[in-house]
Coordinates of C-alpha atoms in Angstrom, one line a residue:
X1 CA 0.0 0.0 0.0
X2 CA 2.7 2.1 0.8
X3 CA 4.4 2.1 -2.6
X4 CA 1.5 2.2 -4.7
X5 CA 0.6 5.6 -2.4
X6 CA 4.6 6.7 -3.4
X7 CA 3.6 5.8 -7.2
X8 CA 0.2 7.8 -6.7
X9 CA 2.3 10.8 -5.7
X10 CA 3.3 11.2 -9.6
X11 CA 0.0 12.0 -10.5
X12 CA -1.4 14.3 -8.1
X13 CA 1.1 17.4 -8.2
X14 CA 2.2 19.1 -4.5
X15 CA 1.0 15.3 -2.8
X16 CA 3.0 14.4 0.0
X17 CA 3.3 11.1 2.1
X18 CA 5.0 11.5 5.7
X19 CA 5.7 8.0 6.9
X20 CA 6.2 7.1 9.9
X21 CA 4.5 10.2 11.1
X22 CA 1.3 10.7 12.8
X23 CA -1.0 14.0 13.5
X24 CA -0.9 14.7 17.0
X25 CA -3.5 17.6 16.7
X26 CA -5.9 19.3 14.2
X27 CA -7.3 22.8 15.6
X28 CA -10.2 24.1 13.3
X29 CA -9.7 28.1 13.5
X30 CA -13.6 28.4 11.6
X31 CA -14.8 29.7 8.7
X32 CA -13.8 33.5 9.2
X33 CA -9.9 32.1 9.3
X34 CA -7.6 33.4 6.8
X35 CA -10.3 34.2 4.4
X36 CA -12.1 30.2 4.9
X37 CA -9.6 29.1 2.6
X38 CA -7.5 26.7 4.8
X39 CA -8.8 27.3 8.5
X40 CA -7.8 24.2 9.8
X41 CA -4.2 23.7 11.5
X42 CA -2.6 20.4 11.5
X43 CA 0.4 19.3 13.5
X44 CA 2.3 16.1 13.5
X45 CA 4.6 14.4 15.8
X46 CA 7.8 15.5 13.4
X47 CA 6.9 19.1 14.9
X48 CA 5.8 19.9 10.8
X49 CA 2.3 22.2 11.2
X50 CA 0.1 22.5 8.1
X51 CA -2.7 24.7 7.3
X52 CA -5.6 22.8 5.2
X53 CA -8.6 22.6 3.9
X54 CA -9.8 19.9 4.8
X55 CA -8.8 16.9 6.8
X56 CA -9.9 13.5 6.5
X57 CA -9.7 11.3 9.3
X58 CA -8.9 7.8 7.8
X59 CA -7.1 6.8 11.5
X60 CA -9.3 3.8 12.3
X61 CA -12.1 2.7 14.9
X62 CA -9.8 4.8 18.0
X63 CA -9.5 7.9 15.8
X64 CA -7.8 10.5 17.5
X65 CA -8.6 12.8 15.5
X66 CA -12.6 12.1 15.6
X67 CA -12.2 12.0 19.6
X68 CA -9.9 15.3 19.6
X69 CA -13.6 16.4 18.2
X70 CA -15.5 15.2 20.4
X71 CA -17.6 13.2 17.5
X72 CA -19.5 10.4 19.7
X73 CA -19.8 6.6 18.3
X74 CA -23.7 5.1 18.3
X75 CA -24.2 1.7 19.0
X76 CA -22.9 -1.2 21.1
X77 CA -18.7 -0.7 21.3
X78 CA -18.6 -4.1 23.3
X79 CA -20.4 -6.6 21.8
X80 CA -17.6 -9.1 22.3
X81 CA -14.2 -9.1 23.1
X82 CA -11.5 -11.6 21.4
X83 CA -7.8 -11.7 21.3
X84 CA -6.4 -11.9 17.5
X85 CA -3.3 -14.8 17.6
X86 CA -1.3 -13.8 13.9
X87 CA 1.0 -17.0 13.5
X88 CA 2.9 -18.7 10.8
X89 CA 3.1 -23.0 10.6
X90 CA 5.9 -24.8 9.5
X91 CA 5.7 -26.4 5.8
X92 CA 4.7 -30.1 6.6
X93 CA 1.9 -28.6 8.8
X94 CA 0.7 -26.3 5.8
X95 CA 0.4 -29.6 3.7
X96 CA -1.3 -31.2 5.8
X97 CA -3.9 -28.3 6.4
X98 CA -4.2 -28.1 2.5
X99 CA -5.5 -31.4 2.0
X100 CA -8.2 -30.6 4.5
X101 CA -9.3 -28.3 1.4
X102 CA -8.6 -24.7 0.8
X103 CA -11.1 -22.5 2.8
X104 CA -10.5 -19.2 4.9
X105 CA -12.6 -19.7 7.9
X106 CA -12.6 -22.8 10.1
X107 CA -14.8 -22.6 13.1
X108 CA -13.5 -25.2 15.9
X109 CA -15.3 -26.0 19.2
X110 CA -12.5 -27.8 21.2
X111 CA -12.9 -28.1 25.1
X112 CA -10.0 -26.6 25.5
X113 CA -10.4 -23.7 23.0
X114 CA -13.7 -21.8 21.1
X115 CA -12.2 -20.0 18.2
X116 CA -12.3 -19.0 14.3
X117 CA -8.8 -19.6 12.5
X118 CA -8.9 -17.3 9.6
X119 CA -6.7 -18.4 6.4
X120 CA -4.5 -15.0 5.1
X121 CA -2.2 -17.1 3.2
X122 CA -2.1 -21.0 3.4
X123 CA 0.7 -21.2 1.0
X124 CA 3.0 -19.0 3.0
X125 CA 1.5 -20.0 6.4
X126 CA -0.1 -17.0 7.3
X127 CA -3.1 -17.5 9.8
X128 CA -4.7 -15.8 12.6
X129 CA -6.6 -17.6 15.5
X130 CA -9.6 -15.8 17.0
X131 CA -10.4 -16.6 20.3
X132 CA -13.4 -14.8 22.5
X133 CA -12.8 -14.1 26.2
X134 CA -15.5 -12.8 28.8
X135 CA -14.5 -10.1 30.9
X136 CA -15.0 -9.7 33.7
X137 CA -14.5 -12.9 34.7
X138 CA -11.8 -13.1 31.8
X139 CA -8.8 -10.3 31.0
X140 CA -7.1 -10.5 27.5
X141 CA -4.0 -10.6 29.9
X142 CA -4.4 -14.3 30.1
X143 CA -3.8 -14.8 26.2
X144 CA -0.9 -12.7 25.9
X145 CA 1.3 -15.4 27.1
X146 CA 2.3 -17.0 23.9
X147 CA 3.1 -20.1 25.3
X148 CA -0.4 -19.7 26.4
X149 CA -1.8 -18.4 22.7
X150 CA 0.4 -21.6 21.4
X151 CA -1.4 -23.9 23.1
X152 CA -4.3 -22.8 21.9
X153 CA -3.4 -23.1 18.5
X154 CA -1.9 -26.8 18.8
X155 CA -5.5 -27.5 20.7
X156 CA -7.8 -26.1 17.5
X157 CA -6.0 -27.7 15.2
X158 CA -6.2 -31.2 17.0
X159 CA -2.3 -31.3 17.5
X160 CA -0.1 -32.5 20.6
X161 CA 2.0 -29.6 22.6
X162 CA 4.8 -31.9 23.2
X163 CA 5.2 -33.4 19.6
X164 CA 3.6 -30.5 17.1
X165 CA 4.8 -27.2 19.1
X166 CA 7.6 -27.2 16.4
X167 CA 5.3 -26.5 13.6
X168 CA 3.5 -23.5 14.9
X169 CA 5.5 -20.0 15.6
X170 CA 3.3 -17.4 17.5
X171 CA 4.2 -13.7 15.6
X172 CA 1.7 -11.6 17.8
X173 CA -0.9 -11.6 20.2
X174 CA -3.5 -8.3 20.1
X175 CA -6.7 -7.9 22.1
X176 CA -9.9 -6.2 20.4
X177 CA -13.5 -5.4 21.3
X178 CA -16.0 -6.2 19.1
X179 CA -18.3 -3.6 18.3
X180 CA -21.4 -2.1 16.0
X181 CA -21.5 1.8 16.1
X182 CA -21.4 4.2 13.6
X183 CA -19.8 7.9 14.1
X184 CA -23.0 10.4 15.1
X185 CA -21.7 12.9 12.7
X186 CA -19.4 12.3 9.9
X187 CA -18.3 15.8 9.4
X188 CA -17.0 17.5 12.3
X189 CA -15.4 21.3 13.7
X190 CA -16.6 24.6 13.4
X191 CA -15.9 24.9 9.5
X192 CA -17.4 21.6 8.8
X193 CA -14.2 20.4 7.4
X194 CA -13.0 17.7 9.4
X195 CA -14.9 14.5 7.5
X196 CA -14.4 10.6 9.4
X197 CA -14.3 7.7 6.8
X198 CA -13.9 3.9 7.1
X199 CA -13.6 2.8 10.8
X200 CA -13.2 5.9 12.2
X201 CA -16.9 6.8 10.9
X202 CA -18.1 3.3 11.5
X203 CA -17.2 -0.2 13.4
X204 CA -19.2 -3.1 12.2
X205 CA -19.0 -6.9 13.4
X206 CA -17.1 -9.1 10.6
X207 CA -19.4 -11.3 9.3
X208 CA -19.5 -10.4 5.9
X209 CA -16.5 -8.0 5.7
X210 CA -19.0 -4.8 5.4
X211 CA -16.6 -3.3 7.0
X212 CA -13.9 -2.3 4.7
X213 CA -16.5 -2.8 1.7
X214 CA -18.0 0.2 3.4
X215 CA -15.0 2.0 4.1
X216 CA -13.9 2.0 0.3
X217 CA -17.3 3.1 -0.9
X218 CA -16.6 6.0 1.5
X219 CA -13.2 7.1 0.0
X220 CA -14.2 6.9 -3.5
X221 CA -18.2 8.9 -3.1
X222 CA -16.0 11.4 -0.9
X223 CA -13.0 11.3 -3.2
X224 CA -14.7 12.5 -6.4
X225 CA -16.1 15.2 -4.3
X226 CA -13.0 16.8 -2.9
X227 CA -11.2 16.4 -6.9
X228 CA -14.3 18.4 -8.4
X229 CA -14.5 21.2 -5.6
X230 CA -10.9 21.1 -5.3
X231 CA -9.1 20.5 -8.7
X232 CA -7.6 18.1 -10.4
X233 CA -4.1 19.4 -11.0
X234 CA -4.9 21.4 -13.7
X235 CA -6.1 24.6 -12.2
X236 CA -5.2 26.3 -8.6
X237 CA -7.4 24.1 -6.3
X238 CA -8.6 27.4 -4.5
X239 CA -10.4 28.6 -7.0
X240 CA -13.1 26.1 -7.3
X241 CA -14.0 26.7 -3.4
X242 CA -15.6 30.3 -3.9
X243 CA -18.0 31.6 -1.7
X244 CA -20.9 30.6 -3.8
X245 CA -20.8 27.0 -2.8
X246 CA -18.1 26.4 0.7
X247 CA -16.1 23.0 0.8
X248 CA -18.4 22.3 4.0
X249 CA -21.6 21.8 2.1
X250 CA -19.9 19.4 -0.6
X251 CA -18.7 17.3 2.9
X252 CA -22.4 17.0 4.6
X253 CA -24.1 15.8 1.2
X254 CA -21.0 12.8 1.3
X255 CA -22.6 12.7 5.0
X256 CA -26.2 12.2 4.0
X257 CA -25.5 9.5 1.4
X258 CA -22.8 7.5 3.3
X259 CA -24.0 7.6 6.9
X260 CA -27.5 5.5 5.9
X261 CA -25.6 2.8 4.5
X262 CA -23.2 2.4 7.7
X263 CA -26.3 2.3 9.4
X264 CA -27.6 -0.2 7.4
X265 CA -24.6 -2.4 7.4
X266 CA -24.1 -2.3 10.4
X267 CA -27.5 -3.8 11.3
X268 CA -26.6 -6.7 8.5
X269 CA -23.6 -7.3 10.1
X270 CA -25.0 -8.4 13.9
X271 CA -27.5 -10.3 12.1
X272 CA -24.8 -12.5 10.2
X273 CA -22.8 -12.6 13.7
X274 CA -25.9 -13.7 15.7
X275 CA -25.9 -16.5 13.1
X276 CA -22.8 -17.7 13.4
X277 CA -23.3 -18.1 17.2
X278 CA -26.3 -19.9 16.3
X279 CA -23.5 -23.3 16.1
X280 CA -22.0 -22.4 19.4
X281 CA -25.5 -22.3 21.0
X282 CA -25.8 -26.0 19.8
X283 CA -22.8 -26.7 21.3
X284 CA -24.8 -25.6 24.5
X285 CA -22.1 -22.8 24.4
X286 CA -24.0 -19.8 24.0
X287 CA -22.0 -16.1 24.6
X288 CA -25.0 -14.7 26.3
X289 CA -24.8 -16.6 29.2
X290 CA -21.5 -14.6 30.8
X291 CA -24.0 -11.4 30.7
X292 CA -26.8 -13.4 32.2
X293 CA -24.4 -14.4 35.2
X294 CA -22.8 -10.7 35.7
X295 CA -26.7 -9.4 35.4
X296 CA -27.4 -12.0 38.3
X297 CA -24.3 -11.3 40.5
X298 CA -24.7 -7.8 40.2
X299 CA -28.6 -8.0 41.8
X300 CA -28.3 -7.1 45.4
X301 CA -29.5 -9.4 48.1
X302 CA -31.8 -8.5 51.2
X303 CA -30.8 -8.3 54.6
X304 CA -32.9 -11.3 55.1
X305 CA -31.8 -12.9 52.7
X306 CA -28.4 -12.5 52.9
X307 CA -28.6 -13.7 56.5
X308 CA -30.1 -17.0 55.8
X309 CA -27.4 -17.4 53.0

């Protein structure tokens, strides 16, 4: 992605690409700020400060820059939390898997481990184990361990630790939470200029992968705008935001076509996830009993009846 965004750079005259940056701050000065052609200030952790037109916050589902605005999420944020378990297997295990047939998810219901092992790459190795945990009663701490994540792993795929541990090497373990929300307000600051896609406008469940289908439908209805109101190349880009028609308008009619569908999505999506626990629940493993039990814990007791417990 990086090198196509370098090879990109060739046809958009003036583009930049800071990597290994990151914005640390983006102060909207208003509309009335150096004439509302760039009133928003953007500084970035090489100590480089920009003035701009617009931003667009493409930072992911813990935007900084949508919380620096105060831009609330809707929805349920914790719908489920997992630990993600990237690893590689060693060449006579990736032969073996293959024969078992060439699909991307396999769902496995051990007693020792409840997880999806998602396929990246099965001719290079590349997998990632997904396994839920229940807090409270359950801390991601607990997977982190990756003797402990290994184990897992061997368990799922019906291999011994003291034989097999060889043929699996544990590259990371990262916690996650699950969520279905979608950003209250897509365009943000007193100008109107600040404008959330992909996960930092909307978090989705994924079952079904609407979340980065949705996320590219974003960039491309919001990218045409920005190249018509701000140029192509070919002319000075300030002279196609005139007073007639301000960048901000432009921003909330990308709001009002793209925020229904991450509203409908994201409804799809926790249907297609309730689904899929509809095989856990026949297991007699279903994920809404560690609620039930916290709900009941959480009830308080009598005098009385505390007494006679």
């Amino acid at each position: 992605l990086l090198e196509a965004a370098r090879e990109a750079t060739a046809l958009a005259p003036g583009a930049q690409i800071l990597h290994g940056s990151s914005v640390t701050s983006v102060v909207d000065r208003g509309n009335n700020h150096n004439g509302n052609r760039h009133p928003l200030e953007v500084r970035t952790s090489c100590g480089a400060t920009y003035m701009a037109s617009v931003v667009v916050a493409a930072d992911g589902a813990s935007s900084s820059v949508r919380r620096g605005q105060k831009v609330a999420m809707v929805g349920d944020g914790a719908m489920q939390h997992l630990v993600s378990i990237h690893f590689r297997t060693a060449p006579e295990l990736e032969t073996r898997l293959r024969s078992a047939g060439a699909n991307m998810l396999y769902f496995t219901f051990h007693e020792d481990v409840v997880g999806c092992f998602v396929c990246h790459d099965l001719k290079d190795g590349e997998w990632v184990l997904q396994v839920p945990y229940f807090a409270p009663f359950q801390t991601a701490d607990a997977f982190l361990n990756g003797d402990r994540a290994k184990e897992l792993i061997l368990a799922g795929l019906g291999l011994e630790k003291k034989t097999d541990a060889d043929l699996v090497d544990v590259r990371t373990v990262r916690p996650w939470t699950m969520g279905s929300t979608v950003a209250e307000s897509y365009v943000a600051g007193p100008s109107g200029r600040i404008v959330m896609i992909g996960d930092a406008a909307h978090a989705f469940p994924r079952a079904g992968g609407f979340g980065m289908n949705t996320g590219l439908q974003d960039a491309h209805n919001l990218a045409w705008r920005l190249a018509y109101h701000l140029g192509d190349g070919s002319s000075d880009p300030e002279e196609s935001d005139d007073d007639d028609e301000p960048l901000s308008r432009p921003l909330r009619l990308y709001e009002s076509e793209r925020r229904p569908i991450a509203v409908q999505n994201a409804a799809l999506s926790v249907r297609n996830y309730q689904r899929t626990l509809g095989v856990a629940r026949a297991c007699y493993l279903d994920a809404d009993h560690p609620a039930l039990l916290i709900s009941a814990m959480s009830i308080p007791r009598s005098e009385e009846h505390t007494s006679e417990l």
